[in-house]
């Protein structure tokens, strides 16, 4: 009742509005740290946050950032801004069988005019990092954007449906990994995620590659909400 039934949404033009949110990845990962004796010691990362910026009209993901902190801060958000305004290039993948699909990528990779293209409105929830003085200053002076709404309620997916759809799609893959923590402590898929992360040597570098490929492929996958066009094709058409 607080967000409506989804009808009569305003008609947007391309790059008029972006949706931004942070999501804790449901998985346990490790990094290998070299000890003073030269041995590689696995160290678990308890929390990983994925910050995503989605263009609302085409559903295309403009940029993202992986944060290793217990909570996201404004520096992490500004890194996501930087990624959304920068030129994207495919990574050199080390995971066997992991590939970028044909037609995948980011807006900046298929149209050079979109590398550095700014948006007009910024839609995010009421988390403090979204409305800090530094964040608002960057939005105004560098991006030239204004807040679409000041502080939507947190954990309400109906306020930002497109970015929440992205998280749901990405977690569908994360939940199939042996080191997933599931959606809750009672989730049956949560089976000693810490040991699985070390046993399968699923390192942070692997997650970075996986997330980059998943997001690039998402941009190149047909979407039912935009007449079964891919976000990149729809953005090119608009």
Short mmCIF file of C-alpha atoms in Angstrom, two decimals:
data_model
loop_
_atom_site.label_atom_id
_atom_site.label_comp_id
_atom_site.label_asym_id
_atom_site.label_seq_id
_atom_site.Cartn_x
_atom_site.Cartn_y
_atom_site.Cartn_z
CA UNK A 1 0.00 0.00 0.00
CA UNK A 2 2.90 2.36 0.64
CA UNK A 3 4.38 1.97 -2.85
CA UNK A 4 1.33 1.43 -5.06
CA UNK A 5 0.54 -1.43 -7.42
CA UNK A 6 3.27 -0.71 -9.98
CA UNK A 7 1.00 0.88 -12.57
CA UNK A 8 1.12 4.47 -13.78
CA UNK A 9 4.87 4.70 -13.31
CA UNK A 10 6.34 7.83 -14.91
CA UNK A 11 7.65 7.50 -18.45
CA UNK A 12 11.40 7.95 -18.41
CA UNK A 13 13.92 8.75 -21.09
CA UNK A 14 17.31 7.07 -21.24
CA UNK A 15 19.66 8.11 -18.42
CA UNK A 16 16.96 10.16 -16.73
CA UNK A 17 17.03 8.06 -13.56
CA UNK A 18 19.29 5.44 -12.02
CA UNK A 19 18.55 3.12 -9.11
CA UNK A 20 21.33 2.35 -6.65
CA UNK A 21 21.52 -0.10 -3.78
CA UNK A 22 23.95 -2.31 -1.85
CA UNK A 23 23.42 -6.03 -1.34
CA UNK A 24 25.26 -8.43 0.95
CA UNK A 25 26.38 -11.43 -1.08
CA UNK A 26 25.16 -14.74 0.35
CA UNK A 27 28.49 -16.50 0.26
CA UNK A 28 31.74 -17.01 2.14
CA UNK A 29 35.02 -16.35 0.34
CA UNK A 30 38.69 -16.35 1.24
CA UNK A 31 41.92 -14.61 0.37
CA UNK A 32 45.37 -16.13 0.73
CA UNK A 33 47.79 -14.10 2.84
CA UNK A 34 51.50 -14.90 2.89
CA UNK A 35 52.88 -15.48 6.39
CA UNK A 36 56.35 -14.31 7.56
CA UNK A 37 57.55 -17.87 6.90
CA UNK A 38 56.40 -17.80 3.26
CA UNK A 39 53.31 -19.98 3.67
CA UNK A 40 49.95 -19.03 2.15
CA UNK A 41 47.30 -18.87 4.86
CA UNK A 42 43.59 -18.70 3.89
CA UNK A 43 41.70 -15.87 5.56
CA UNK A 44 37.93 -15.82 5.41
CA UNK A 45 36.05 -12.66 4.43
CA UNK A 46 32.90 -12.60 6.58
CA UNK A 47 30.93 -10.06 4.55
CA UNK A 48 30.96 -8.84 0.97
CA UNK A 49 28.77 -6.05 -0.37
CA UNK A 50 27.87 -5.45 -3.99
CA UNK A 51 26.88 -1.87 -4.91
CA UNK A 52 25.08 -1.63 -8.25
CA UNK A 53 23.88 1.31 -10.34
CA UNK A 54 21.06 0.47 -12.78
CA UNK A 55 19.67 2.69 -15.52
CA UNK A 56 15.91 2.60 -14.88
CA UNK A 57 14.59 2.89 -18.44
CA UNK A 58 16.69 0.16 -20.10
CA UNK A 59 17.50 -1.89 -16.94
CA UNK A 60 21.15 -1.78 -18.01
CA UNK A 61 23.75 -1.94 -15.24
CA UNK A 62 26.08 1.03 -15.63
CA UNK A 63 28.62 0.09 -12.97
CA UNK A 64 29.27 -1.74 -9.72
CA UNK A 65 31.71 -2.05 -6.85
CA UNK A 66 32.57 -4.87 -4.44
CA UNK A 67 33.13 -3.74 -0.85
CA UNK A 68 35.03 -5.90 1.67
CA UNK A 69 33.98 -3.96 4.76
CA UNK A 70 31.49 -5.04 7.38
CA UNK A 71 29.34 -2.16 6.17
CA UNK A 72 29.48 -0.02 3.05
CA UNK A 73 30.76 3.52 3.34
CA UNK A 74 30.58 6.57 1.11
CA UNK A 75 33.96 5.79 -0.45
CA UNK A 76 32.54 2.49 -1.73
CA UNK A 77 29.54 4.30 -3.20
CA UNK A 78 31.77 6.82 -4.94
CA UNK A 79 33.78 3.96 -6.42
CA UNK A 80 30.53 2.65 -7.90
CA UNK A 81 29.90 6.12 -9.37
CA UNK A 82 33.38 6.04 -10.87
CA UNK A 83 32.80 2.61 -12.41
CA UNK A 84 29.50 3.76 -13.92
CA UNK A 85 31.22 6.74 -15.55
CA UNK A 86 34.31 4.84 -16.76
CA UNK A 87 35.15 2.76 -19.81
CA UNK A 88 34.59 -0.96 -19.22
CA UNK A 89 36.81 -3.68 -20.66
CA UNK A 90 36.43 -7.48 -20.34
CA UNK A 91 38.63 -9.18 -17.77
CA UNK A 92 41.12 -11.95 -18.44
CA UNK A 93 39.25 -14.90 -16.93
CA UNK A 94 40.99 -17.68 -15.01
CA UNK A 95 37.93 -19.79 -14.11
CA UNK A 96 37.56 -22.66 -16.56
CA UNK A 97 34.29 -22.52 -18.48
CA UNK A 98 33.45 -18.95 -17.45
CA UNK A 99 32.88 -16.78 -20.53
CA UNK A 100 31.27 -13.54 -21.62
CA UNK A 101 28.27 -14.22 -23.84
CA UNK A 102 28.04 -12.74 -27.30
CA UNK A 103 26.44 -9.30 -27.07
CA UNK A 104 27.26 -8.89 -23.38
CA UNK A 105 29.05 -5.95 -21.83
CA UNK A 106 28.29 -2.51 -20.43
CA UNK A 107 26.86 0.60 -22.12
CA UNK A 108 30.32 2.18 -22.32
CA UNK A 109 31.68 -0.86 -24.18
CA UNK A 110 29.31 -0.68 -27.17
CA UNK A 111 28.96 3.09 -27.53
CA UNK A 112 31.89 5.40 -26.80
CA UNK A 113 29.51 8.33 -26.28
CA UNK A 114 28.12 6.58 -23.19
CA UNK A 115 31.51 6.38 -21.48
CA UNK A 116 31.14 9.19 -18.97
CA UNK A 117 27.46 9.83 -19.70
CA UNK A 118 25.77 11.18 -16.57
CA UNK A 119 22.27 10.68 -15.25
CA UNK A 120 19.71 13.22 -14.05
CA UNK A 121 18.07 11.57 -11.02
CA UNK A 122 19.48 9.34 -8.29
CA UNK A 123 17.07 6.92 -6.60
CA UNK A 124 18.28 5.17 -3.43
CA UNK A 125 17.07 4.19 0.01
CA UNK A 126 17.60 6.05 3.26
CA UNK A 127 21.04 4.62 4.06
CA UNK A 128 23.32 7.36 5.37
CA UNK A 129 25.99 6.83 2.73
CA UNK A 130 23.48 7.77 0.01
CA UNK A 131 22.70 11.14 1.55
CA UNK A 132 25.97 12.23 3.11
CA UNK A 133 27.20 15.72 2.29
CA UNK A 134 30.08 14.28 0.28
CA UNK A 135 27.83 12.02 -1.81
CA UNK A 136 25.37 14.80 -2.58
CA UNK A 137 28.25 17.14 -3.45
CA UNK A 138 29.64 14.65 -6.00
CA UNK A 139 26.17 14.05 -7.44
CA UNK A 140 25.67 17.78 -7.93
CA UNK A 141 29.11 18.96 -9.02
CA UNK A 142 30.39 15.99 -11.07
CA UNK A 143 27.37 13.96 -12.17
CA UNK A 144 24.92 16.85 -12.32
CA UNK A 145 22.16 14.73 -10.75
CA UNK A 146 19.56 15.41 -8.10
CA UNK A 147 17.98 12.94 -5.66
CA UNK A 148 14.83 11.41 -7.18
CA UNK A 149 13.44 10.97 -3.67
CA UNK A 150 15.19 11.69 -0.41
CA UNK A 151 15.58 8.51 1.57
CA UNK A 152 13.20 5.76 0.52
CA UNK A 153 12.55 3.10 3.12
CA UNK A 154 15.25 0.47 3.45
CA UNK A 155 14.59 -3.17 2.59
CA UNK A 156 11.55 -2.32 0.48
CA UNK A 157 12.16 -3.82 -2.98
CA UNK A 158 9.05 -2.24 -4.51
CA UNK A 159 10.59 1.24 -4.30
CA UNK A 160 13.53 0.22 -6.50
CA UNK A 161 12.27 -2.80 -8.47
CA UNK A 162 14.92 -2.84 -11.19
CA UNK A 163 18.00 -2.96 -9.00
CA UNK A 164 16.29 -5.55 -6.76
CA UNK A 165 15.62 -7.66 -9.86
CA UNK A 166 19.35 -7.57 -10.60
CA UNK A 167 20.23 -8.80 -7.11
CA UNK A 168 17.69 -11.62 -7.36
CA UNK A 169 19.19 -12.78 -10.65
CA UNK A 170 22.78 -12.65 -9.39
CA UNK A 171 21.98 -14.47 -6.14
CA UNK A 172 20.41 -17.26 -8.17
CA UNK A 173 23.95 -18.12 -9.26
CA UNK A 174 25.63 -17.49 -5.90
CA UNK A 175 23.18 -19.86 -4.17
CA UNK A 176 24.36 -22.70 -6.40
CA UNK A 177 27.95 -22.42 -5.17
CA UNK A 178 29.13 -24.84 -2.46
CA UNK A 179 30.27 -21.90 -0.30
CA UNK A 180 26.88 -20.16 -0.23
CA UNK A 181 25.46 -19.08 3.12
CA UNK A 182 21.89 -19.17 1.81
CA UNK A 183 19.30 -16.55 2.62
CA UNK A 184 19.24 -17.30 6.36
CA UNK A 185 20.89 -19.54 8.99
CA UNK A 186 18.02 -22.00 8.51
CA UNK A 187 18.55 -22.29 4.75
CA UNK A 188 19.25 -25.91 3.75
CA UNK A 189 21.81 -24.72 1.21
CA UNK A 190 23.96 -23.36 4.04
CA UNK A 191 26.28 -26.30 4.64
CA UNK A 192 29.55 -25.30 6.34
CA UNK A 193 30.19 -22.41 3.95
CA UNK A 194 33.45 -21.50 5.70
CA UNK A 195 34.98 -24.93 5.16
CA UNK A 196 33.67 -25.06 1.59
CA UNK A 197 35.29 -21.72 0.76
CA UNK A 198 38.70 -23.03 1.86
CA UNK A 199 38.24 -26.57 0.55
CA UNK A 200 37.27 -25.43 -2.94
CA UNK A 201 39.75 -22.54 -2.87
CA UNK A 202 37.06 -20.13 -4.02
CA UNK A 203 39.11 -17.00 -3.69
CA UNK A 204 38.09 -13.37 -3.83
CA UNK A 205 39.63 -13.01 -7.28
CA UNK A 206 37.28 -15.71 -8.54
CA UNK A 207 34.29 -13.82 -7.15
CA UNK A 208 35.42 -10.61 -8.88
CA UNK A 209 35.56 -12.46 -12.20
CA UNK A 210 32.23 -14.18 -11.59
CA UNK A 211 30.41 -10.94 -10.71
CA UNK A 212 31.85 -9.11 -13.71
CA UNK A 213 30.75 -11.88 -16.10
CA UNK A 214 27.31 -12.22 -14.50
CA UNK A 215 26.63 -8.48 -14.78
CA UNK A 216 27.99 -8.20 -18.33
CA UNK A 217 25.88 -11.20 -19.39
CA UNK A 218 22.85 -9.72 -17.62
CA UNK A 219 23.17 -6.63 -19.81
CA UNK A 220 23.18 -8.89 -22.87
CA UNK A 221 20.28 -11.16 -21.86
CA UNK A 222 16.69 -10.57 -23.14
CA UNK A 223 14.49 -8.97 -20.48
CA UNK A 224 10.73 -9.55 -20.33
CA UNK A 225 10.07 -6.05 -19.03
CA UNK A 226 11.49 -4.35 -22.14
CA UNK A 227 9.81 -6.38 -24.88
CA UNK A 228 12.33 -9.24 -24.64
CA UNK A 229 15.17 -7.04 -25.80
CA UNK A 230 18.47 -7.04 -24.00
CA UNK A 231 19.17 -3.97 -21.84
CA UNK A 232 22.00 -2.97 -24.19
CA UNK A 233 19.84 -3.36 -27.31
CA UNK A 234 17.00 -1.44 -25.68
CA UNK A 235 19.36 1.36 -24.67
CA UNK A 236 20.75 1.47 -28.21
CA UNK A 237 17.19 1.64 -29.58
CA UNK A 238 16.18 4.44 -27.22
#
